Short mmCIF file of C-alpha atoms in Angstrom, two decimals:
data_model
loop_
_atom_site.label_atom_id
_atom_site.label_comp_id
_atom_site.label_asym_id
_atom_site.label_seq_id
_atom_site.Cartn_x
_atom_site.Cartn_y
_atom_site.Cartn_z
CA MET F 1 -13.48 -53.89 55.79
CA ALA F 2 -10.38 -52.73 54.02
CA SER F 3 -9.16 -50.36 56.73
CA SER F 4 -9.44 -49.85 60.48
CA ARG F 5 -11.93 -47.04 59.89
CA GLU F 6 -14.40 -48.80 57.60
CA GLN F 7 -17.78 -49.60 59.14
CA LEU F 8 -18.77 -53.11 60.15
CA ARG F 9 -21.76 -54.51 58.27
CA ILE F 10 -23.82 -54.97 61.43
CA ASP F 11 -27.13 -55.69 59.66
CA LYS F 12 -25.56 -58.45 57.58
CA HIS F 13 -23.91 -60.05 60.61
CA VAL F 14 -27.16 -59.98 62.58
CA ALA F 15 -29.00 -61.52 59.63
CA TYR F 16 -26.30 -64.20 59.40
CA ILE F 17 -26.76 -65.15 63.08
CA VAL F 18 -30.56 -65.18 62.79
CA GLY F 19 -30.28 -67.23 59.61
CA LEU F 20 -28.32 -69.91 61.43
CA GLU F 21 -31.24 -70.40 63.80
CA LYS F 22 -33.62 -70.80 60.86
CA LYS F 23 -31.45 -73.47 59.26
CA THR F 24 -31.91 -75.92 62.11
CA LYS F 25 -34.59 -78.60 62.04
CA THR F 26 -36.13 -77.66 65.38
CA THR F 27 -37.17 -74.38 66.86
CA ASP F 28 -35.25 -74.61 70.11
CA ALA F 29 -31.89 -76.07 69.07
CA LEU F 30 -29.79 -73.37 67.53
CA TYR F 31 -26.83 -74.98 65.87
CA PHE F 32 -23.75 -76.56 65.13
CA THR F 33 -22.33 -79.93 65.86
CA ASP F 34 -24.40 -81.99 68.22
CA HIS F 35 -21.98 -82.37 71.10
CA LYS F 36 -21.27 -78.65 71.64
CA ARG F 37 -24.48 -76.97 70.59
CA LEU F 38 -24.77 -75.04 73.85
CA SER F 39 -21.44 -73.36 73.16
CA GLY F 40 -22.74 -72.50 69.68
CA VAL F 41 -25.65 -70.73 71.35
CA TYR F 42 -23.22 -68.79 73.55
CA TRP F 43 -21.13 -67.70 70.55
CA ALA F 44 -24.23 -66.60 68.65
CA LEU F 45 -25.76 -64.69 71.55
CA SER F 46 -22.45 -63.10 72.45
CA SER F 47 -22.05 -61.92 68.85
CA LEU F 48 -25.48 -60.32 69.03
CA ALA F 49 -24.74 -58.80 72.43
CA LEU F 50 -21.56 -57.22 71.08
CA MET F 51 -23.61 -55.73 68.24
CA ARG F 52 -26.24 -54.61 70.81
CA LYS F 53 -28.83 -56.88 69.16
CA LEU F 54 -29.40 -59.60 71.75
CA HIS F 55 -33.15 -58.97 71.57
CA VAL F 56 -33.53 -60.21 67.98
CA LEU F 57 -33.70 -63.88 69.01
CA PRO F 58 -36.60 -65.13 71.18
CA GLN F 59 -35.41 -65.22 74.79
CA ASP F 60 -37.99 -67.73 76.04
CA THR F 61 -37.18 -70.25 73.32
CA ILE F 62 -33.47 -69.95 73.98
CA LEU F 63 -33.90 -70.28 77.74
CA ASP F 64 -36.06 -73.37 77.26
CA TYR F 65 -33.28 -74.96 75.24
CA VAL F 66 -30.52 -73.91 77.66
CA LEU F 67 -32.42 -75.35 80.62
CA SER F 68 -33.02 -78.58 78.68
CA CYS F 69 -29.22 -79.01 78.85
CA TYR F 70 -29.21 -78.53 82.64
CA HIS F 71 -28.89 -81.72 84.69
CA SER F 72 -30.61 -80.82 87.94
CA ASP F 73 -29.43 -84.04 89.60
CA VAL F 74 -25.80 -82.86 89.44
CA ALA F 75 -26.37 -79.13 88.83
CA ALA F 76 -24.31 -79.01 85.63
CA PHE F 77 -24.84 -78.40 81.92
CA SER F 78 -24.15 -80.61 78.92
CA GLY F 79 -23.30 -79.56 75.38
CA ASN F 80 -26.73 -80.60 74.16
CA THR F 81 -29.92 -82.12 75.51
CA ASP F 82 -29.51 -85.71 76.79
CA GLN F 83 -25.70 -85.62 76.74
CA ASP F 84 -23.32 -85.94 79.67
CA PRO F 85 -22.58 -82.79 81.69
CA HIS F 86 -19.16 -81.15 81.40
CA LEU F 87 -17.46 -78.11 82.88
CA LEU F 88 -16.99 -76.52 79.43
CA TYR F 89 -20.74 -76.44 78.88
CA THR F 90 -21.56 -75.53 82.44
CA LEU F 91 -19.66 -72.32 81.77
CA SER F 92 -21.58 -71.71 78.52
CA GLY F 93 -24.88 -72.25 80.31
CA VAL F 94 -23.94 -69.93 83.17
CA GLN F 95 -22.72 -67.23 80.77
CA ILE F 96 -25.95 -67.36 78.76
CA LEU F 97 -28.08 -67.10 81.89
CA ALA F 98 -25.93 -64.17 83.03
CA MET F 99 -26.55 -62.40 79.71
CA TYR F 100 -30.29 -62.67 80.25
CA ASP F 101 -30.08 -61.91 84.00
CA LYS F 102 -31.61 -65.34 84.73
CA LEU F 103 -29.04 -66.92 87.04
CA HIS F 104 -31.80 -67.52 89.58
CA LEU F 105 -33.09 -70.33 87.34
CA ILE F 106 -30.32 -72.66 88.55
CA ASP F 107 -29.13 -73.67 92.01
CA ALA F 108 -25.89 -71.69 92.25
CA ASP F 109 -24.73 -73.35 95.48
CA ARG F 110 -25.05 -76.81 93.97
CA VAL F 111 -23.49 -75.79 90.64
CA VAL F 112 -20.34 -74.53 92.35
CA ALA F 113 -20.32 -77.44 94.82
CA ASN F 114 -20.29 -79.81 91.82
CA ILE F 115 -17.42 -77.83 90.31
CA ALA F 116 -15.53 -77.98 93.62
CA ALA F 117 -15.88 -81.76 93.57
CA LEU F 118 -13.96 -81.77 90.26
CA GLN F 119 -10.92 -80.06 91.81
CA ARG F 120 -7.96 -82.34 92.41
CA PRO F 121 -5.49 -82.22 95.34
CA ASP F 122 -2.85 -80.52 93.13
CA GLY F 123 -5.29 -77.66 92.42
CA SER F 124 -6.20 -78.69 88.87
CA PHE F 125 -9.74 -79.37 87.69
CA ALA F 126 -11.19 -82.29 85.79
CA GLY F 127 -13.74 -81.49 83.10
CA ASP F 128 -16.17 -84.17 84.24
CA LYS F 129 -16.40 -87.43 86.14
CA TRP F 130 -14.05 -89.15 83.66
CA GLY F 131 -11.12 -87.13 84.96
CA GLU F 132 -9.43 -85.36 82.04
CA ILE F 133 -7.25 -82.49 83.33
CA ASP F 134 -6.78 -79.28 81.34
CA THR F 135 -6.10 -75.65 82.22
CA ARG F 136 -9.23 -74.81 80.23
CA PHE F 137 -11.21 -76.43 83.02
CA THR F 138 -9.48 -74.31 85.68
CA TYR F 139 -10.61 -71.20 83.84
CA CYS F 140 -14.15 -72.55 83.46
CA ALA F 141 -14.31 -73.40 87.15
CA LEU F 142 -13.05 -70.03 88.36
CA LEU F 143 -15.24 -68.07 85.96
CA CYS F 144 -18.42 -69.99 86.82
CA ALA F 145 -17.73 -69.44 90.51
CA ALA F 146 -17.03 -65.73 89.94
CA ILE F 147 -20.24 -65.18 87.96
CA LEU F 148 -22.23 -67.05 90.61
CA ARG F 149 -20.40 -65.19 93.42
CA ARG F 150 -19.20 -68.36 95.09
CA SER F 151 -15.45 -68.38 94.53
CA HIS F 152 -15.02 -69.14 98.23
CA LEU F 153 -16.33 -72.66 97.60
CA LEU F 154 -13.22 -73.48 95.52
CA ASP F 155 -9.60 -73.83 96.64
CA VAL F 156 -8.50 -70.81 94.62
CA PRO F 157 -4.91 -70.64 95.99
CA ALA F 158 -4.35 -74.26 94.96
CA ALA F 159 -5.74 -73.51 91.49
CA VAL F 160 -3.32 -70.59 91.16
CA ARG F 161 -0.36 -72.76 92.18
CA TYR F 162 -1.32 -75.34 89.56
CA VAL F 163 -1.67 -72.74 86.80
CA LEU F 164 1.75 -71.29 87.60
CA ARG F 165 3.28 -74.77 87.26
CA CYS F 166 1.96 -74.83 83.69
CA GLN F 167 4.02 -71.80 82.57
CA ASN F 168 6.86 -72.72 80.22
CA PHE F 169 10.37 -71.36 79.63
CA ASP F 170 9.09 -69.29 76.67
CA GLY F 171 6.54 -67.55 78.88
CA GLY F 172 3.51 -69.36 77.46
CA PHE F 173 1.21 -71.88 79.11
CA GLY F 174 0.08 -75.37 78.13
CA CYS F 175 -2.92 -77.55 78.89
CA ILE F 176 -1.01 -79.32 81.69
CA ALA F 177 2.39 -78.81 83.28
CA GLY F 178 5.09 -79.39 80.67
CA ALA F 179 2.75 -79.22 77.66
CA GLU F 180 3.45 -77.04 74.61
CA SER F 181 2.59 -73.36 74.89
CA HIS F 182 -0.59 -72.43 73.04
CA ALA F 183 -2.38 -69.09 72.85
CA GLY F 184 -5.74 -70.60 73.78
CA GLN F 185 -4.23 -72.12 76.93
CA VAL F 186 -2.47 -68.82 77.65
CA PHE F 187 -5.86 -67.11 77.71
CA CYS F 188 -7.24 -69.74 80.10
CA CYS F 189 -4.26 -69.47 82.45
CA VAL F 190 -3.99 -65.69 82.40
CA GLY F 191 -7.77 -65.47 82.77
CA SER F 192 -7.60 -67.82 85.75
CA LEU F 193 -4.92 -65.70 87.42
CA TYR F 194 -6.91 -62.55 86.70
CA LEU F 195 -10.09 -64.00 88.20
CA ALA F 196 -8.12 -65.17 91.23
CA ASP F 197 -6.62 -61.67 91.65
CA ALA F 198 -3.24 -63.35 91.31
CA MET F 199 -1.63 -61.71 88.27
CA ASP F 200 1.20 -60.55 90.51
CA GLU F 201 2.02 -64.19 91.28
CA MET F 202 3.88 -64.06 87.95
CA THR F 203 7.09 -62.07 88.17
CA ARG F 204 7.39 -58.97 86.03
CA GLU F 205 9.96 -60.81 83.92
CA ASP F 206 7.55 -63.72 83.38
CA ARG F 207 4.70 -61.38 82.43
CA GLU F 208 6.82 -59.53 79.90
CA ARG F 209 8.25 -62.74 78.43
CA LEU F 210 4.68 -64.00 78.03
CA ALA F 211 3.57 -60.75 76.40
CA LEU F 212 6.48 -60.94 73.97
CA TRP F 213 5.57 -64.55 73.09
CA LEU F 214 2.00 -63.41 72.41
CA CYS F 215 3.19 -60.53 70.20
CA GLU F 216 5.26 -62.97 68.19
CA ARG F 217 2.00 -64.65 67.19
CA GLN F 218 1.36 -61.80 64.72
CA LEU F 219 2.32 -62.72 61.16
CA PRO F 220 3.17 -60.43 58.22
CA CYS F 221 -0.46 -60.67 57.00
CA GLY F 222 -1.54 -59.02 60.25
CA GLY F 223 -3.35 -62.07 61.63
CA LEU F 224 -2.37 -64.01 64.73
CA ASN F 225 -1.59 -67.69 65.15
CA GLY F 226 -1.82 -69.90 68.22
CA ARG F 227 1.77 -71.18 68.28
CA PRO F 228 4.91 -70.96 66.15
CA ASP F 229 4.82 -72.17 62.54
CA LYS F 230 1.01 -72.31 62.35
CA LEU F 231 -1.40 -70.41 60.10
CA GLU F 232 -3.10 -67.24 61.16
CA ASP F 233 -6.67 -67.60 62.44
CA VAL F 234 -9.25 -64.98 63.32
CA CYS F 235 -10.10 -66.70 66.62
CA TYR F 236 -6.69 -65.69 68.03
CA SER F 237 -7.82 -62.11 67.72
CA TRP F 238 -9.56 -62.95 70.99
CA TRP F 239 -7.24 -65.47 72.68
CA VAL F 240 -4.12 -63.36 72.14
CA LEU F 241 -5.61 -59.88 72.53
CA SER F 242 -7.56 -60.66 75.69
CA SER F 243 -4.39 -62.06 77.27
CA LEU F 244 -2.42 -58.97 76.25
CA LYS F 245 -5.21 -56.78 77.61
CA MET F 246 -5.00 -58.47 81.01
CA LEU F 247 -1.22 -58.14 80.91
CA GLY F 248 -1.46 -54.46 79.95
CA HIS F 249 0.36 -54.80 76.62
CA VAL F 250 -2.22 -54.64 73.82
CA ASP F 251 -0.16 -51.81 72.35
CA TRP F 252 2.70 -54.23 71.66
CA ILE F 253 1.02 -55.54 68.48
CA ASP F 254 0.20 -53.76 65.22
CA ALA F 255 -3.51 -53.14 65.77
CA ASP F 256 -4.18 -51.63 62.35
CA LYS F 257 -2.75 -54.67 60.56
CA LEU F 258 -4.81 -57.00 62.73
CA ILE F 259 -8.00 -55.00 62.13
CA ALA F 260 -7.36 -55.14 58.39
CA PHE F 261 -6.85 -58.91 58.55
CA ILE F 262 -10.11 -59.40 60.44
CA GLY F 263 -11.80 -57.18 57.86
CA ARG F 264 -10.56 -59.34 54.99
CA SER F 265 -12.13 -62.34 56.74
CA GLU F 266 -15.54 -60.67 56.78
CA ASP F 267 -18.23 -61.90 54.39
CA ASP F 268 -19.61 -58.63 53.06
CA VAL F 269 -22.40 -60.40 51.14
CA ASP F 270 -23.91 -62.96 53.51
CA GLY F 271 -22.43 -61.77 56.79
CA GLY F 272 -20.27 -63.46 59.40
CA PHE F 273 -16.51 -63.99 59.63
CA ALA F 274 -14.29 -66.89 58.58
CA ASP F 275 -11.09 -68.21 60.13
CA ARG F 276 -9.12 -66.42 57.41
CA PRO F 277 -9.83 -64.60 54.12
CA GLY F 278 -11.47 -66.73 51.45
CA ASP F 279 -12.98 -69.34 53.79
CA MET F 280 -16.62 -69.78 54.79
CA SER F 281 -18.08 -67.90 57.76
CA ASP F 282 -19.07 -69.72 60.93
CA VAL F 283 -20.52 -68.64 64.27
CA PHE F 284 -17.34 -69.49 66.23
CA HIS F 285 -15.10 -67.16 64.22
CA THR F 286 -17.81 -64.53 63.95
CA PHE F 287 -17.88 -64.16 67.73
CA PHE F 288 -14.10 -64.09 68.11
CA ALA F 289 -13.69 -61.59 65.27
CA LEU F 290 -16.20 -59.24 66.89
CA ALA F 291 -14.67 -59.80 70.34
CA GLY F 292 -11.23 -58.94 69.01
CA LEU F 293 -12.52 -55.79 67.33
CA SER F 294 -14.24 -54.80 70.56
CA LEU F 295 -10.96 -55.13 72.46
CA LEU F 296 -9.37 -52.93 69.80
CA GLY F 297 -11.92 -50.20 70.48
CA ASN F 298 -14.44 -50.53 67.62
CA LYS F 299 -17.15 -48.02 68.55
CA GLN F 300 -19.91 -49.95 66.75
CA LEU F 301 -19.54 -52.71 69.30
CA ALA F 302 -20.20 -53.01 73.01
CA ASP F 303 -17.16 -53.38 75.25
CA ILE F 304 -16.18 -56.93 76.21
CA HIS F 305 -14.43 -57.95 79.40
CA PRO F 306 -11.14 -59.76 78.63
CA ALA F 307 -11.51 -62.33 81.42
CA TYR F 308 -15.27 -62.87 81.66
CA ALA F 309 -15.85 -63.02 77.85
CA LEU F 310 -19.11 -61.14 78.43
CA THR F 311 -20.04 -57.56 77.65
CA THR F 312 -18.98 -55.20 80.41
CA ASP F 313 -22.55 -54.27 81.34
CA VAL F 314 -23.25 -57.93 82.17
CA VAL F 315 -20.02 -58.20 84.15
CA GLN F 316 -20.91 -55.08 86.10
CA ARG F 317 -24.28 -56.58 86.95
CA VAL F 318 -22.91 -59.92 88.18
CA THR F 319 -20.06 -58.40 90.15
CA GLU F 320 -21.67 -55.33 91.73
CA PRO F 321 -22.07 -55.54 95.53
CA SER F 322 -25.32 -57.07 96.71
CA ALA F 323 -27.85 -54.63 98.11
#
């Protein structure tokens, strides 16, 4: 994709995703490294949904696998069958069920009650019973609760106060208070504030300083990095752009240069996208490349919501008022 106007090779990317499923040794486990296979399923399905091709993989087989990762005793998901549950994978499981309009297959009250039990007195969230704290987990908690329409079961104001304590002098956010700013953590913190309807809890000066820090992630090659003095990576086409979208400043970066960079990372023979030009495609970067292009207005792709990381038709369905 040499320019912003060149067409995406949708058929090749769909074939690449389907081919990943065929490379596995079993029919119901889709891919990737063992401990985070459920997230691999989410990235694959989200890629297909963005290309309006979710139907090409067998829904029943996928749902059987997803539910095999659901621990009904604690109402939480693990990254793969027979592994320990974690908030990261609970979000992946909930997002997949939302895509298929199958949220009724889990006990939403118990899922969010389990998440609430992971919230600490300072407003932060642990990822699991072992107690690691990370702003990623705040985002996962708030998004799960939003999709399941049970945000009232969490102490959202306390979560907002904790997130705001994690903002640094440069405008960025870290994984805990005082930690280095990182674009992935920025997305989680801005997404958390967005979901909590608390974007205005940041001052205008703080929002603009953050947006400037995000714009400085663009390198001369057009790609974005996650923090100063690091290489460009296609995945930041999502982490940075979605944050700028929620802040209202996507126009502060050079979109054409970024689109061209993503295009150079596209495998025009076998399909998929790599982290940067010349590397091998993988499902993680394929999703984030397509998600970034969607945010930049690519008409071949469905629209994606910058906070929910789901196509906007799914978000409309899970957020529309109950009859």
